[in-house]
PDB file of C-alpha atoms in Angstrom:
ATOM      1  CA  ASP B   1     277.065  -6.793  91.807  1.00  0.00           C
ATOM      2  CA  SER B   2     273.659  -5.684  91.133  1.00  0.00           C
ATOM      3  CA  ASP B   3     273.061  -8.564  88.719  1.00  0.00           C
ATOM      4  CA  PHE B   4     273.709 -11.015  91.505  1.00  0.00           C
ATOM      5  CA  LYS B   5     270.548 -13.104  92.172  1.00  0.00           C
ATOM      6  CA  LYS B   6     270.058 -15.646  94.825  1.00  0.00           C
ATOM      7  CA  ASP B   7     268.658 -18.302  92.244  1.00  0.00           C
ATOM      8  CA  GLU B   8     271.683 -17.826  89.906  1.00  0.00           C
ATOM      9  CA  GLN B   9     274.494 -18.836  92.283  1.00  0.00           C
ATOM     10  CA  ARG B  10     275.183 -19.826  95.845  1.00  0.00           C
ATOM     11  CA  ASP B  11     277.422 -18.191  98.425  1.00  0.00           C
ATOM     12  CA  LEU B  12     281.056 -17.294  98.023  1.00  0.00           C
ATOM     13  CA  VAL B  13     282.434 -17.948 101.458  1.00  0.00           C
ATOM     14  CA  PHE B  14     285.836 -16.407 102.572  1.00  0.00           C
ATOM     15  CA  ILE B  15     287.705 -18.489 105.089  1.00  0.00           C
ATOM     16  CA  MET B  16     290.705 -17.196 106.799  1.00  0.00           C
ATOM     17  CA  VAL B  17     292.999 -19.833 108.158  1.00  0.00           C
ATOM     18  CA  ASP B  18     295.898 -18.948 110.542  1.00  0.00           C
ATOM     19  CA  VAL B  19     298.450 -21.399 111.909  1.00  0.00           C
ATOM     20  CA  ASP B  20     298.537 -21.283 115.644  1.00  0.00           C
ATOM     21  CA  PHE B  21     301.946 -20.431 117.109  1.00  0.00           C
ATOM     22  CA  PHE B  22     303.700 -20.609 113.817  1.00  0.00           C
ATOM     23  CA  LYS B  23     306.476 -18.192 115.115  1.00  0.00           C
ATOM     24  CA  ARG B  24     307.604 -21.068 117.303  1.00  0.00           C
ATOM     25  CA  VAL B  25     308.638 -23.197 114.407  1.00  0.00           C
ATOM     26  CA  ASN B  26     310.712 -20.316 112.962  1.00  0.00           C
ATOM     27  CA  ASP B  27     312.383 -19.604 116.280  1.00  0.00           C
ATOM     28  CA  ASP B  28     312.940 -23.211 117.185  1.00  0.00           C
ATOM     29  CA  TYR B  29     313.978 -24.823 113.779  1.00  0.00           C
ATOM     30  CA  GLY B  30     314.569 -21.865 111.373  1.00  0.00           C
ATOM     31  CA  HIS B  31     312.869 -20.269 108.545  1.00  0.00           C
ATOM     32  CA  ALA B  32     313.464 -23.118 106.066  1.00  0.00           C
ATOM     33  CA  ALA B  33     311.406 -25.397 108.516  1.00  0.00           C
ATOM     34  CA  GLY B  34     308.725 -22.750 108.561  1.00  0.00           C
ATOM     35  CA  ASP B  35     308.496 -22.524 104.887  1.00  0.00           C
ATOM     36  CA  GLU B  36     308.335 -26.286 104.585  1.00  0.00           C
ATOM     37  CA  LEU B  37     305.609 -26.384 107.186  1.00  0.00           C
ATOM     38  CA  LEU B  38     303.491 -23.831 105.241  1.00  0.00           C
ATOM     39  CA  ARG B  39     303.852 -25.930 102.062  1.00  0.00           C
ATOM     40  CA  LYS B  40     302.803 -29.019 103.874  1.00  0.00           C
ATOM     41  CA  ILE B  41     299.891 -27.283 105.544  1.00  0.00           C
ATOM     42  CA  ALA B  42     298.646 -26.114 102.064  1.00  0.00           C
ATOM     43  CA  GLN B  43     298.838 -29.682 100.910  1.00  0.00           C
ATOM     44  CA  ARG B  44     296.883 -31.079 103.741  1.00  0.00           C
ATOM     45  CA  LEU B  45     294.189 -28.227 103.526  1.00  0.00           C
ATOM     46  CA  SER B  46     293.765 -29.292  99.765  1.00  0.00           C
ATOM     47  CA  THR B  47     292.647 -32.761 100.908  1.00  0.00           C
ATOM     48  CA  VAL B  48     289.431 -31.397 102.462  1.00  0.00           C
ATOM     49  CA  MET B  49     288.680 -28.888  99.695  1.00  0.00           C
ATOM     50  CA  ARG B  50     286.474 -29.231  96.653  1.00  0.00           C
ATOM     51  CA  LYS B  51     287.829 -28.765  93.220  1.00  0.00           C
ATOM     52  CA  SER B  52     285.895 -25.532  92.987  1.00  0.00           C
ATOM     53  CA  ASP B  53     287.523 -24.008  96.032  1.00  0.00           C
ATOM     54  CA  LEU B  54     290.599 -21.820  95.743  1.00  0.00           C
ATOM     55  CA  LEU B  55     293.346 -21.723  98.251  1.00  0.00           C
ATOM     56  CA  VAL B  56     295.848 -18.855  98.405  1.00  0.00           C
ATOM     57  CA  ARG B  57     298.711 -17.717 100.668  1.00  0.00           C
ATOM     58  CA  TRP B  58     297.493 -14.523 102.425  1.00  0.00           C
ATOM     59  CA  GLY B  59     300.685 -13.492 104.024  1.00  0.00           C
ATOM     60  CA  GLY B  60     302.663 -14.633 106.943  1.00  0.00           C
ATOM     61  CA  GLU B  61     301.140 -17.852 108.338  1.00  0.00           C
ATOM     62  CA  GLU B  62     297.614 -17.093 106.964  1.00  0.00           C
ATOM     63  CA  PHE B  63     295.769 -18.791 104.104  1.00  0.00           C
ATOM     64  CA  LEU B  64     292.553 -17.650 102.478  1.00  0.00           C
ATOM     65  CA  ILE B  65     290.047 -20.370 101.152  1.00  0.00           C
ATOM     66  CA  MET B  66     287.479 -19.038  98.714  1.00  0.00           C
ATOM     67  CA  SER B  67     284.726 -21.506  98.661  1.00  0.00           C
ATOM     68  CA  ARG B  68     282.756 -20.935  95.633  1.00  0.00           C
ATOM     69  CA  ALA B  69     279.089 -21.995  94.875  1.00  0.00           C
ATOM     70  CA  ALA B  70     278.880 -22.990  98.534  1.00  0.00           C
ATOM     71  CA  ASP B  71     276.092 -23.069 101.240  1.00  0.00           C
ATOM     72  CA  ARG B  72     276.868 -20.859 104.145  1.00  0.00           C
ATOM     73  CA  SER B  73     274.935 -23.267 106.502  1.00  0.00           C
ATOM     74  CA  GLY B  74     277.494 -26.085 105.685  1.00  0.00           C
ATOM     75  CA  THR B  75     280.519 -23.909 106.440  1.00  0.00           C
ATOM     76  CA  PRO B  76     280.862 -24.790 110.077  1.00  0.00           C
ATOM     77  CA  VAL B  77     281.162 -28.448 109.120  1.00  0.00           C
ATOM     78  CA  PHE B  78     283.787 -27.608 106.566  1.00  0.00           C
ATOM     79  CA  CYS B  79     285.582 -25.587 109.102  1.00  0.00           C
ATOM     80  CA  SER B  80     285.485 -28.630 111.487  1.00  0.00           C
ATOM     81  CA  ARG B  81     287.117 -30.662 108.849  1.00  0.00           C
ATOM     82  CA  ILE B  82     289.965 -28.231 108.488  1.00  0.00           C
ATOM     83  CA  LEU B  83     290.480 -28.032 112.256  1.00  0.00           C
ATOM     84  CA  ASP B  84     290.637 -31.922 112.233  1.00  0.00           C
ATOM     85  CA  VAL B  85     292.861 -32.490 109.334  1.00  0.00           C
ATOM     86  CA  MET B  86     295.265 -29.899 110.622  1.00  0.00           C
ATOM     87  CA  ALA B  87     295.646 -31.593 114.040  1.00  0.00           C
ATOM     88  CA  SER B  88     295.275 -35.141 112.803  1.00  0.00           C
ATOM     89  CA  ALA B  89     299.024 -35.964 112.556  1.00  0.00           C
ATOM     90  CA  PRO B  90     302.420 -34.361 112.917  1.00  0.00           C
ATOM     91  CA  PHE B  91     303.987 -32.527 110.212  1.00  0.00           C
ATOM     92  CA  ASP B  92     307.371 -33.964 109.048  1.00  0.00           C
ATOM     93  CA  LEU B  93     309.911 -31.228 108.634  1.00  0.00           C
ATOM     94  CA  LEU B  94     313.607 -31.062 107.746  1.00  0.00           C
ATOM     95  CA  GLY B  95     316.109 -32.912 109.742  1.00  0.00           C
ATOM     96  CA  GLY B  96     313.476 -35.449 111.133  1.00  0.00           C
ATOM     97  CA  VAL B  97     311.691 -32.741 113.073  1.00  0.00           C
ATOM     98  CA  LYS B  98     307.968 -33.636 113.721  1.00  0.00           C
ATOM     99  CA  VAL B  99     305.568 -30.914 114.925  1.00  0.00           C
ATOM    100  CA  ARG B 100     301.918 -30.795 115.622  1.00  0.00           C
ATOM    101  CA  LYS B 101     299.906 -27.732 114.593  1.00  0.00           C
ATOM    102  CA  THR B 102     296.484 -26.485 115.171  1.00  0.00           C
ATOM    103  CA  CYS B 103     294.806 -23.514 113.400  1.00  0.00           C
ATOM    104  CA  SER B 104     292.397 -20.650 113.895  1.00  0.00           C
ATOM    105  CA  ILE B 105     289.696 -19.854 111.408  1.00  0.00           C
ATOM    106  CA  GLY B 106     287.436 -16.825 110.621  1.00  0.00           C
ATOM    107  CA  TRP B 107     284.869 -16.841 107.761  1.00  0.00           C
ATOM    108  CA  SER B 108     281.965 -14.892 106.311  1.00  0.00           C
ATOM    109  CA  PRO B 109     279.954 -15.239 103.196  1.00  0.00           C
ATOM    110  CA  TYR B 110     279.225 -13.078 100.140  1.00  0.00           C
ATOM    111  CA  PRO B 111     276.692 -11.799  99.593  1.00  0.00           C
ATOM    112  CA  TRP B 112     276.614 -11.182 103.362  1.00  0.00           C
ATOM    113  CA  CYS B 113     272.967 -10.587 103.729  1.00  0.00           C
ATOM    114  CA  GLU B 114     270.541 -11.923 101.100  1.00  0.00           C
ATOM    115  CA  SER B 115     268.040  -9.170 101.648  1.00  0.00           C
ATOM    116  CA  ALA B 116     270.731  -6.485 101.101  1.00  0.00           C
ATOM    117  CA  TYR B 117     273.222  -7.908  98.426  1.00  0.00           C
ATOM    118  CA  GLU B 118     274.939  -4.507  97.708  1.00  0.00           C
ATOM    119  CA  ALA B 119     275.384  -3.490 101.354  1.00  0.00           C
ATOM    120  CA  ILE B 120     278.740  -5.233 101.876  1.00  0.00           C
ATOM    121  CA  CYS B 121     281.211  -5.714  99.138  1.00  0.00           C
ATOM    122  CA  ALA B 122     283.527  -8.739  98.913  1.00  0.00           C
ATOM    123  CA  GLU B 123     286.571  -6.870 100.159  1.00  0.00           C
ATOM    124  CA  GLU B 124     284.468  -5.766 103.262  1.00  0.00           C
ATOM    125  CA  VAL B 125     283.382  -9.524 103.741  1.00  0.00           C
ATOM    126  CA  ILE B 126     287.088 -10.428 103.807  1.00  0.00           C
ATOM    127  CA  GLU B 127     287.478  -7.807 106.587  1.00  0.00           C
ATOM    128  CA  LEU B 128     284.632  -9.482 108.424  1.00  0.00           C
ATOM    129  CA  ALA B 129     286.321 -12.846 108.090  1.00  0.00           C
ATOM    130  CA  ASP B 130     289.666 -11.442 109.269  1.00  0.00           C
ATOM    131  CA  THR B 131     287.840  -9.934 112.273  1.00  0.00           C
ATOM    132  CA  ALA B 132     286.214 -13.307 113.000  1.00  0.00           C
ATOM    133  CA  LEU B 133     289.675 -14.904 112.763  1.00  0.00           C
ATOM    134  CA  TYR B 134     291.022 -12.400 115.522  1.00  0.00           C
ATOM    135  CA  LEU B 135     288.073 -13.367 117.623  1.00  0.00           C
ATOM    136  CA  ALA B 136     288.811 -17.104 117.232  1.00  0.00           C
ATOM    137  CA  LYS B 137     292.382 -16.489 118.301  1.00  0.00           C
ATOM    138  CA  SER B 138     291.279 -14.406 121.276  1.00  0.00           C
ATOM    139  CA  LEU B 139     288.884 -17.119 122.395  1.00  0.00           C
ATOM    140  CA  GLY B 140     291.718 -19.598 122.724  1.00  0.00           C
ATOM    141  CA  ARG B 141     292.704 -20.733 119.133  1.00  0.00           C
ATOM    142  CA  ASN B 142     291.997 -24.180 117.491  1.00  0.00           C
ATOM    143  CA  GLN B 143     288.565 -23.171 116.650  1.00  0.00           C
ATOM    144  CA  SER B 144     286.593 -21.337 113.965  1.00  0.00           C
ATOM    145  CA  VAL B 145     284.328 -18.241 114.284  1.00  0.00           C
ATOM    146  CA  GLY B 146     281.962 -17.309 111.524  1.00  0.00           C
ATOM    147  CA  PHE B 147     280.097 -13.956 111.065  1.00  0.00           C
ATOM    148  CA  LEU B 148     276.547 -13.989 109.722  1.00  0.00           C
ATOM    149  CA  PRO B 149     273.820 -11.431 109.773  1.00  0.00           C
ATOM    150  CA  SER B 150     271.630 -11.540 112.906  1.00  0.00           C
ATOM    151  CA  ASP B 151     267.889 -11.492 112.973  1.00  0.00           C
ATOM    152  CA  ASP B 152     268.027  -7.742 113.551  1.00  0.00           C
ATOM    153  CA  ALA B 153     269.994  -7.335 110.490  1.00  0.00           C
ATOM    154  CA  ILE B 154     267.858  -9.417 108.376  1.00  0.00           C
ATOM    155  CA  ARG B 155     264.690  -7.517 109.560  1.00  0.00           C
ATOM    156  CA  SER B 156     266.437  -4.138 109.033  1.00  0.00           C
ATOM    157  CA  PRO B 157     268.809  -4.504 106.112  1.00  0.00           C
ATOM    158  CA  GLU B 158     268.983  -0.750 105.549  1.00  0.00           C
ATOM    159  CA  ARG B 159     271.042  -0.578 108.781  1.00  0.00           C
ATOM    160  CA  ILE B 160     273.823  -2.873 107.221  1.00  0.00           C
ATOM    161  CA  SER B 161     277.023  -1.187 106.256  1.00  0.00           C
ATOM    162  CA  ILE B 162     280.764  -2.038 107.109  1.00  0.00           C
ATOM    163  CA  GLU B 163     280.735   1.121 109.427  1.00  0.00           C
ATOM    164  CA  THR B 164     277.648  -0.162 111.314  1.00  0.00           C
ATOM    165  CA  LEU B 165     279.039  -3.565 111.600  1.00  0.00           C
ATOM    166  CA  ARG B 166     282.267  -2.241 113.027  1.00  0.00           C
ATOM    167  CA  GLU B 167     280.315  -0.194 115.539  1.00  0.00           C
ATOM    168  CA  GLN B 168     277.342  -2.492 116.449  1.00  0.00           C
ATOM    169  CA  ARG B 169     278.746  -6.048 115.783  1.00  0.00           C
ATOM    170  CA  SER B 170     276.653  -7.442 118.806  1.00  0.00           C
ATOM    171  CA  ASN B 171     273.362  -6.143 117.306  1.00  0.00           C
ATOM    172  CA  LEU B 172     273.879  -7.013 113.509  1.00  0.00           C
ATOM    173  CA  ILE B 173     276.197  -9.991 113.621  1.00  0.00           C
ATOM    174  CA  ARG B 174     275.390 -13.637 114.531  1.00  0.00           C
ATOM    175  CA  VAL B 175     278.561 -15.474 115.610  1.00  0.00           C
ATOM    176  CA  ILE B 176     278.926 -19.125 114.758  1.00  0.00           C
ATOM    177  CA  ARG B 177     281.655 -20.906 116.806  1.00  0.00           C
ATOM    178  CA  THR B 178     283.086 -24.382 116.212  1.00  0.00           C
ATOM    179  CA  ALA B 179     286.057 -26.218 117.868  1.00  0.00           C
ATOM    180  CA  GLY B 180     286.957 -29.944 118.067  1.00  0.00           C
ATOM    181  CA  THR B 181     284.829 -33.081 116.795  1.00  0.00           C
ATOM    182  CA  ILE B 182     281.186 -32.106 116.427  1.00  0.00           C
ATOM    183  CA  THR B 183     279.035 -33.864 119.081  1.00  0.00           C
ATOM    184  CA  THR B 184     275.915 -31.465 119.537  1.00  0.00           C
ATOM    185  CA  THR B 185     274.535 -28.214 118.602  1.00  0.00           C
ATOM    186  CA  HIS B 186     272.805 -25.767 120.848  1.00  0.00           C
ATOM    187  CA  THR B 187     272.236 -22.048 121.289  1.00  0.00           C
ATOM    188  CA  VAL B 188     273.698 -20.017 124.018  1.00  0.00           C
ATOM    189  CA  ASN B 189     272.501 -16.646 124.981  1.00  0.00           C
ATOM    190  CA  VAL B 190     275.155 -14.401 126.573  1.00  0.00           C
ATOM    191  CA  PRO B 191     275.089 -10.797 127.638  1.00  0.00           C
ATOM    192  CA  LYS B 192     275.971  -8.182 125.014  1.00  0.00           C
ATOM    193  CA  GLY B 193     279.244  -6.467 125.513  1.00  0.00           C
ATOM    194  CA  ASN B 194     282.622  -6.742 123.924  1.00  0.00           C
ATOM    195  CA  ALA B 195     283.597  -8.975 120.981  1.00  0.00           C
ATOM    196  CA  SER B 196     283.964 -12.041 123.167  1.00  0.00           C
ATOM    197  CA  ASP B 197     280.385 -11.637 124.390  1.00  0.00           C
ATOM    198  CA  PHE B 198     278.592 -11.909 121.071  1.00  0.00           C
ATOM    199  CA  PRO B 199     275.475 -14.049 121.000  1.00  0.00           C
ATOM    200  CA  GLU B 200     276.852 -17.353 119.854  1.00  0.00           C
ATOM    201  CA  GLU B 201     275.619 -20.709 118.427  1.00  0.00           C
ATOM    202  CA  PHE B 202     278.038 -23.353 119.559  1.00  0.00           C
ATOM    203  CA  LEU B 203     279.014 -26.564 117.739  1.00  0.00           C
ATOM    204  CA  VAL B 204     280.387 -28.324 120.697  1.00  0.00           C
ATOM    205  CA  ARG B 205     283.415 -30.435 119.748  1.00  0.00           C
ATOM    206  CA  GLY B 206     286.208 -32.345 121.504  1.00  0.00           C
ATOM    207  CA  LYS B 207     289.889 -31.066 121.713  1.00  0.00           C
ATOM    208  CA  ILE B 208     292.958 -32.524 120.330  1.00  0.00           C
ATOM    209  CA  LYS B 209     296.003 -32.047 122.450  1.00  0.00           C
ATOM    210  CA  THR B 210     298.915 -30.380 120.717  1.00  0.00           C
ATOM    211  CA  GLU B 211     302.669 -29.684 121.730  1.00  0.00           C
ATOM    212  CA  ASP B 212     301.947 -25.845 121.799  1.00  0.00           C
TER     213      ASP B 212
END
């Protein structure tokens, strides 16, 4: 929106949440158990959300959280809360079945780059969040990945479009990765290459063992 101004409102962050190995629940216990698990996951996710946040089922085992009037710099901490609450206790399902579940998260803010508000529309930011989710899953699940503009993108906002981001993610996208309980923050420089080799800022966290 051309009327969007930085001082009028904060970020709208799109957060995609995918239940890890959800198909196993359907296969082992039936679709009724899977449906109940999704309902209980939605309830558990709501315990870490603000009243202004919106949670919707995005299809299959995915949820979309729209975090309104948010600060993108605080999103990794919010994602860590989601990861922790998901793995904090078993889910009680039909027939006394108990299952532990983790999730994978991909997120990205709108407007994506403050120096180029109109370069990426909201639908394209959701695409970025979905791509970040795929990266989180490919890196081992039970973690979150966020896509933010890199220093190159901020310096050259005229280069930003969904097409260039698809083609040049390693140059224009800064990847934020979180997994487990936050213990320290440090920057890691890695070679440029495929999607798993993006420059990454890691929030190093502990791991919670699951049954998967």
